[in-house]
Tab-separated table of C-alpha atoms in Angstrom:
chain	number	residue	atom	x	y	z
D	18	MET	CA	0.000	0.000	0.000
D	19	THR	CA	1.413	3.413	-1.029
D	20	SER	CA	1.822	5.908	1.802
D	21	ARG	CA	0.072	9.259	1.627
D	22	VAL	CA	2.594	12.080	1.206
D	23	ALA	CA	2.429	15.866	1.646
D	24	LEU	CA	4.979	18.670	1.827
D	25	GLY	CA	5.353	20.653	5.047
D	26	ILE	CA	7.238	23.959	5.271
D	27	ASP	CA	7.874	25.629	8.638
D	28	ILE	CA	8.722	29.351	8.737
D	29	GLY	CA	10.827	30.312	11.753
D	30	GLY	CA	12.639	33.417	12.911
D	31	SER	CA	16.084	32.158	11.916
D	32	GLY	CA	15.353	29.501	9.316
D	33	ILE	CA	12.694	28.196	6.932
D	34	LYS	CA	12.686	24.420	6.650
D	35	GLY	CA	10.689	21.865	4.736
D	36	ALA	CA	10.434	18.185	3.892
D	37	PRO	CA	8.011	15.638	2.476
D	38	VAL	CA	6.005	13.861	5.181
D	39	ASP	CA	4.664	10.320	5.342
D	40	LEU	CA	1.185	11.181	6.601
D	41	ASP	CA	0.392	7.682	7.836
D	42	ARG	CA	3.489	7.368	10.028
D	43	GLY	CA	4.047	11.030	10.811
D	44	VAL	CA	7.719	11.019	9.814
D	45	LEU	CA	9.877	13.032	7.446
D	46	LEU	CA	10.772	11.320	4.198
D	47	GLY	CA	14.432	12.234	3.954
D	48	GLU	CA	16.483	15.200	5.067
D	49	ARG	CA	14.944	18.592	5.660
D	50	VAL	CA	15.974	21.485	3.452
D	51	LYS	CA	16.675	24.592	5.516
D	52	ILE	CA	17.333	28.111	4.225
D	53	ALA	CA	18.040	31.114	6.442
D	54	THR	CA	15.100	33.449	6.976
D	55	PRO	CA	15.770	36.730	5.117
D	56	THR	CA	16.938	39.610	7.291
D	57	GLU	CA	14.025	41.620	5.914
D	58	SER	CA	11.448	38.874	6.302
D	59	THR	CA	8.684	40.559	4.311
D	60	PRO	CA	5.931	38.405	2.820
D	61	HIS	CA	7.378	38.387	-0.700
D	62	ALA	CA	10.934	37.672	0.520
D	63	VAL	CA	9.716	34.748	2.612
D	64	ALA	CA	7.487	33.477	-0.201
D	65	GLU	CA	10.548	33.283	-2.459
D	66	ILE	CA	12.335	31.028	0.066
D	67	VAL	CA	9.226	28.857	0.357
D	68	ARG	CA	9.210	28.541	-3.437
D	69	GLN	CA	12.866	27.433	-3.444
D	70	ILE	CA	12.187	24.767	-0.828
D	71	ALA	CA	9.106	23.478	-2.652
D	72	GLU	CA	11.007	23.328	-5.952
D	73	HIS	CA	13.740	21.259	-4.301
D	74	PHE	CA	11.230	18.442	-3.853
D	75	THR	CA	9.461	18.767	-7.228
D	76	ASP	CA	10.948	15.539	-8.601
D	77	THR	CA	10.228	13.479	-5.476
D	78	LEU	CA	6.630	14.503	-4.775
D	79	PRO	CA	3.440	13.572	-6.626
D	80	ASP	CA	2.061	16.494	-8.643
D	81	ASP	CA	-1.045	16.577	-6.461
D	82	ALA	CA	0.728	16.319	-3.092
D	83	PRO	CA	-0.791	18.784	-0.592
D	84	ILE	CA	1.427	21.612	0.679
D	85	GLY	CA	1.152	23.115	4.149
D	86	VAL	CA	3.061	26.192	5.376
D	87	THR	CA	3.317	27.513	8.935
D	88	ILE	CA	3.676	31.115	10.073
D	89	PRO	CA	4.306	32.446	13.620
D	90	GLY	CA	1.093	34.425	13.749
D	91	VAL	CA	-2.678	34.135	13.875
D	92	VAL	CA	-4.102	32.893	10.561
D	93	GLN	CA	-7.783	33.628	9.969
D	94	HIS	CA	-9.269	32.388	6.686
D	95	GLY	CA	-5.842	32.511	5.051
D	96	VAL	CA	-5.016	36.024	6.281
D	97	VAL	CA	-2.235	36.694	8.819
D	98	ARG	CA	-3.707	38.760	11.649
D	99	SER	CA	-0.814	39.124	14.120
D	100	ALA	CA	2.926	39.712	13.882
D	101	ALA	CA	4.413	39.699	17.368
D	102	ASN	CA	7.653	37.999	16.323
D	103	ILE	CA	7.706	38.491	12.544
D	104	ASP	CA	7.970	41.452	10.157
D	105	LYS	CA	5.071	43.854	10.660
D	106	ALA	CA	4.429	43.765	6.900
D	107	TRP	CA	2.680	40.439	7.556
D	108	LEU	CA	-0.200	42.176	9.354
D	109	ASP	CA	-3.381	41.560	7.362
D	110	CYS	CA	-1.375	39.935	4.569
D	111	PRO	CA	-3.370	37.342	2.557
D	112	GLY	CA	-0.560	34.877	3.146
D	113	GLU	CA	-2.308	31.762	1.907
D	114	ALA	CA	-3.148	33.424	-1.413
D	115	LEU	CA	0.412	34.773	-1.681
D	116	PHE	CA	2.021	31.367	-1.175
D	117	SER	CA	-0.481	29.676	-3.481
D	118	ALA	CA	0.266	32.200	-6.239
D	119	THR	CA	4.027	31.931	-5.719
D	120	LEU	CA	3.941	28.118	-5.844
D	121	GLY	CA	1.460	27.989	-8.690
D	122	ARG	CA	-0.859	25.690	-6.753
D	123	ARG	CA	-3.105	25.843	-3.717
D	124	CYS	CA	-1.469	25.490	-0.320
D	125	LEU	CA	-2.652	25.824	3.275
D	126	LEU	CA	-1.302	28.444	5.691
D	127	VAL	CA	-1.537	27.664	9.402
D	128	ASN	CA	-0.270	29.012	12.719
D	129	ASP	CA	3.011	27.312	13.636
D	130	ALA	CA	1.982	26.282	17.163
D	131	ASP	CA	-1.298	24.861	15.851
D	132	ALA	CA	0.666	22.769	13.339
D	133	ALA	CA	2.994	21.486	16.064
D	134	GLY	CA	0.010	20.668	18.254
D	135	VAL	CA	-1.702	18.638	15.543
D	136	ALA	CA	1.529	16.715	14.934
D	137	GLU	CA	1.829	15.856	18.631
D	138	LEU	CA	-1.858	14.915	18.694
D	139	ARG	CA	-1.585	12.466	15.822
D	140	HIS	CA	1.904	11.074	16.251
D	141	GLY	CA	3.457	12.334	19.487
D	142	ALA	CA	2.981	13.061	23.170
D	143	ALA	CA	-0.715	14.053	22.910
D	144	LYS	CA	-1.852	10.961	21.016
D	145	ASP	CA	-4.883	9.202	22.543
D	146	VAL	CA	-5.144	11.716	25.418
D	147	ALA	CA	-8.765	12.518	26.290
D	148	GLY	CA	-9.912	15.951	27.408
D	149	LEU	CA	-7.970	19.192	26.980
D	150	VAL	CA	-4.319	19.108	25.951
D	151	ILE	CA	-2.328	22.356	25.825
D	152	VAL	CA	0.753	22.209	23.633
D	153	THR	CA	3.178	25.058	24.334
D	154	THR	CA	6.125	25.896	22.102
D	155	LEU	CA	8.831	27.778	23.992
D	156	GLY	CA	11.025	29.724	21.594
D	157	THR	CA	11.296	33.374	20.554
D	158	GLY	CA	7.775	33.656	21.946
D	159	ILE	CA	5.285	31.210	23.439
D	160	GLY	CA	3.035	29.428	20.977
D	161	ILE	CA	-0.107	27.631	22.098
D	162	ALA	CA	-2.207	24.863	20.587
D	163	LEU	CA	-5.465	23.890	22.302
D	164	LEU	CA	-6.620	20.338	21.562
D	165	HIS	CA	-9.910	19.104	22.989
D	166	ASN	CA	-10.730	15.425	22.515
D	167	GLY	CA	-8.645	15.387	19.362
D	168	VAL	CA	-10.045	18.620	17.891
D	169	LEU	CA	-7.848	21.686	17.340
D	170	ILE	CA	-9.177	25.014	18.625
D	171	PRO	CA	-7.040	27.362	16.479
D	172	ASN	CA	-5.284	30.655	17.119
D	173	ALA	CA	-5.111	30.570	20.915
D	174	GLU	CA	-2.753	33.465	21.674
D	175	LEU	CA	-2.248	32.528	25.323
D	176	GLY	CA	1.453	33.293	25.153
D	177	HIS	CA	0.368	36.931	25.439
D	178	LEU	CA	-1.566	36.603	28.680
D	179	GLU	CA	-0.797	39.477	31.034
D	180	ILE	CA	0.727	38.007	34.196
D	181	ASP	CA	2.062	40.234	36.985
D	182	GLY	CA	1.881	43.221	34.650
D	183	HIS	CA	3.906	41.631	31.844
D	184	ASP	CA	3.147	39.986	28.514
D	185	ALA	CA	3.876	36.399	29.568
D	186	GLU	CA	6.160	35.501	26.678
D	187	THR	CA	8.494	38.437	27.386
D	188	ARG	CA	9.438	36.741	30.671
D	189	ALA	CA	8.824	33.031	30.153
D	190	ALA	CA	9.789	32.295	26.539
D	191	ALA	CA	13.063	30.474	25.915
D	192	SER	CA	14.408	33.681	24.381
D	193	ALA	CA	13.953	35.451	27.733
D	194	ARG	CA	16.155	32.859	29.461
D	195	GLU	CA	18.887	33.426	26.877
D	196	ARG	CA	18.506	37.187	26.733
D	197	GLU	CA	18.734	37.589	30.514
D	198	SER	CA	21.240	34.743	31.040
D	199	LEU	CA	18.872	33.103	33.523
D	200	SER	CA	19.786	29.871	35.269
D	201	TRP	CA	17.495	26.920	34.613
D	202	GLY	CA	16.141	27.339	38.142
D	203	LYS	CA	15.291	31.024	37.755
D	204	TRP	CA	13.674	30.413	34.403
D	205	ALA	CA	11.707	27.476	35.815
D	206	ALA	CA	10.288	29.812	38.477
D	207	ARG	CA	8.855	31.965	35.696
D	208	LEU	CA	7.494	28.880	33.914
D	209	GLN	CA	5.907	27.783	37.191
D	210	ARG	CA	4.022	31.080	37.386
D	211	TYR	CA	2.949	30.822	33.749
D	212	TYR	CA	1.790	27.203	33.746
D	213	THR	CA	0.015	27.614	37.089
D	214	HIS	CA	-1.920	30.544	35.632
D	215	LEU	CA	-2.838	28.477	32.556
D	216	GLU	CA	-4.007	25.482	34.541
D	217	ASN	CA	-6.121	27.657	36.850
D	218	LEU	CA	-7.815	29.231	33.820
D	219	LEU	CA	-8.421	26.126	31.724
D	220	TRP	CA	-7.971	22.983	33.860
D	221	PRO	CA	-6.170	20.971	31.176
D	222	ASP	CA	-5.535	17.226	31.318
D	223	LEU	CA	-2.002	17.489	29.912
D	224	PHE	CA	0.672	20.042	29.037
D	225	VAL	CA	3.062	19.193	26.202
D	226	VAL	CA	6.191	21.369	25.987
D	227	GLY	CA	7.741	21.836	22.553
D	228	GLY	CA	10.210	24.169	20.901
D	229	GLY	CA	13.940	23.632	20.580
D	230	VAL	CA	14.458	23.928	24.338
D	231	SER	CA	12.351	20.782	24.858
D	232	ARG	CA	15.484	18.808	23.967
D	233	LYS	CA	16.753	19.878	27.399
D	234	ALA	CA	13.490	19.188	29.225
D	235	GLU	CA	15.285	17.332	32.004
D	236	LYS	CA	16.872	20.622	33.092
D	237	PHE	CA	13.611	22.442	33.834
D	238	LEU	CA	10.486	20.254	33.783
D	239	PRO	CA	11.425	18.409	37.032
D	240	LEU	CA	11.615	21.824	38.749
D	241	LEU	CA	7.915	22.510	38.131
D	242	SER	CA	5.196	21.611	40.627
D	243	LEU	CA	1.816	21.438	38.873
D	244	ARG	CA	-1.338	19.408	39.332
D	245	THR	CA	-1.419	18.898	35.550
D	246	PRO	CA	0.958	16.323	34.041
D	247	ILE	CA	3.596	18.044	31.895
D	248	VAL	CA	5.763	16.204	29.358
D	249	PRO	CA	8.204	17.133	26.578
D	250	ALA	CA	7.071	17.024	22.971
D	251	GLU	CA	8.151	13.925	21.085
D	252	LEU	CA	8.520	15.332	17.567
D	253	GLN	CA	10.655	18.341	18.521
D	254	ASN	CA	11.690	20.508	15.552
D	255	ALA	CA	9.921	18.275	13.014
D	256	ALA	CA	6.507	18.957	14.552
D	257	GLY	CA	5.715	22.085	12.540
D	258	ILE	CA	6.566	20.414	9.240
D	259	ILE	CA	4.578	17.278	10.076
D	260	GLY	CA	1.549	19.198	11.341
D	261	ALA	CA	1.492	21.573	8.373
D	262	ALA	CA	1.569	18.635	5.962
D	263	ALA	CA	-1.168	16.797	7.871
D	264	LEU	CA	-3.491	19.814	7.973
D	265	ALA	CA	-2.933	20.508	4.277
D	266	ALA	CA	-3.889	16.909	3.495
D	267	ASP	CA	-7.072	17.322	5.538
């Protein structure tokens, strides 16, 4: 039986990466292609990099393979509505139409945390978990995916909750730890405040922690004391690619 295949492309602050995905197994089919995000990461500059990545796989993908692209912002009916950690030119940009026109075929544009959440739901740490799962991606900002009984509730911008007078991600994102040279313990204290606030608002059944820093989960997750189970993501940096491909195939 031939596996279903789609192309996933994940736009990040430092790099744009893509690969074909085996949709049945939730794995990358071969090495990712990664190209540095342009210094001026305007919509058209980013779309050109996405085109280059898609063209790299032209000979290895079926002509009708779905294409999914992530963006670190709210996506509402194909239009990018927020730009907290990307070029402000993305605000109100019809991103899905732009990428579709640039690639010469229809593609799906989705929030990056939502894509990672769907990947963890289908093939990772959130698989077969009943109730409410909150997937958090700790990176430049804090991305959130809400998953209730296997259904994605998109565009949950809970990384921007105001806690103690601050936008939460400015103090608890992985970038804050690096920027302020915080020890793992001091950063964990900020995460404790953030996750406690989340669990008191939403009473989730599970937290899944993604983002590049999840590779070092043993340094900070054991320092947290929550009533909600909290585990590292299983798919790590491949989650956005896998989730984008899966949602495009849907």
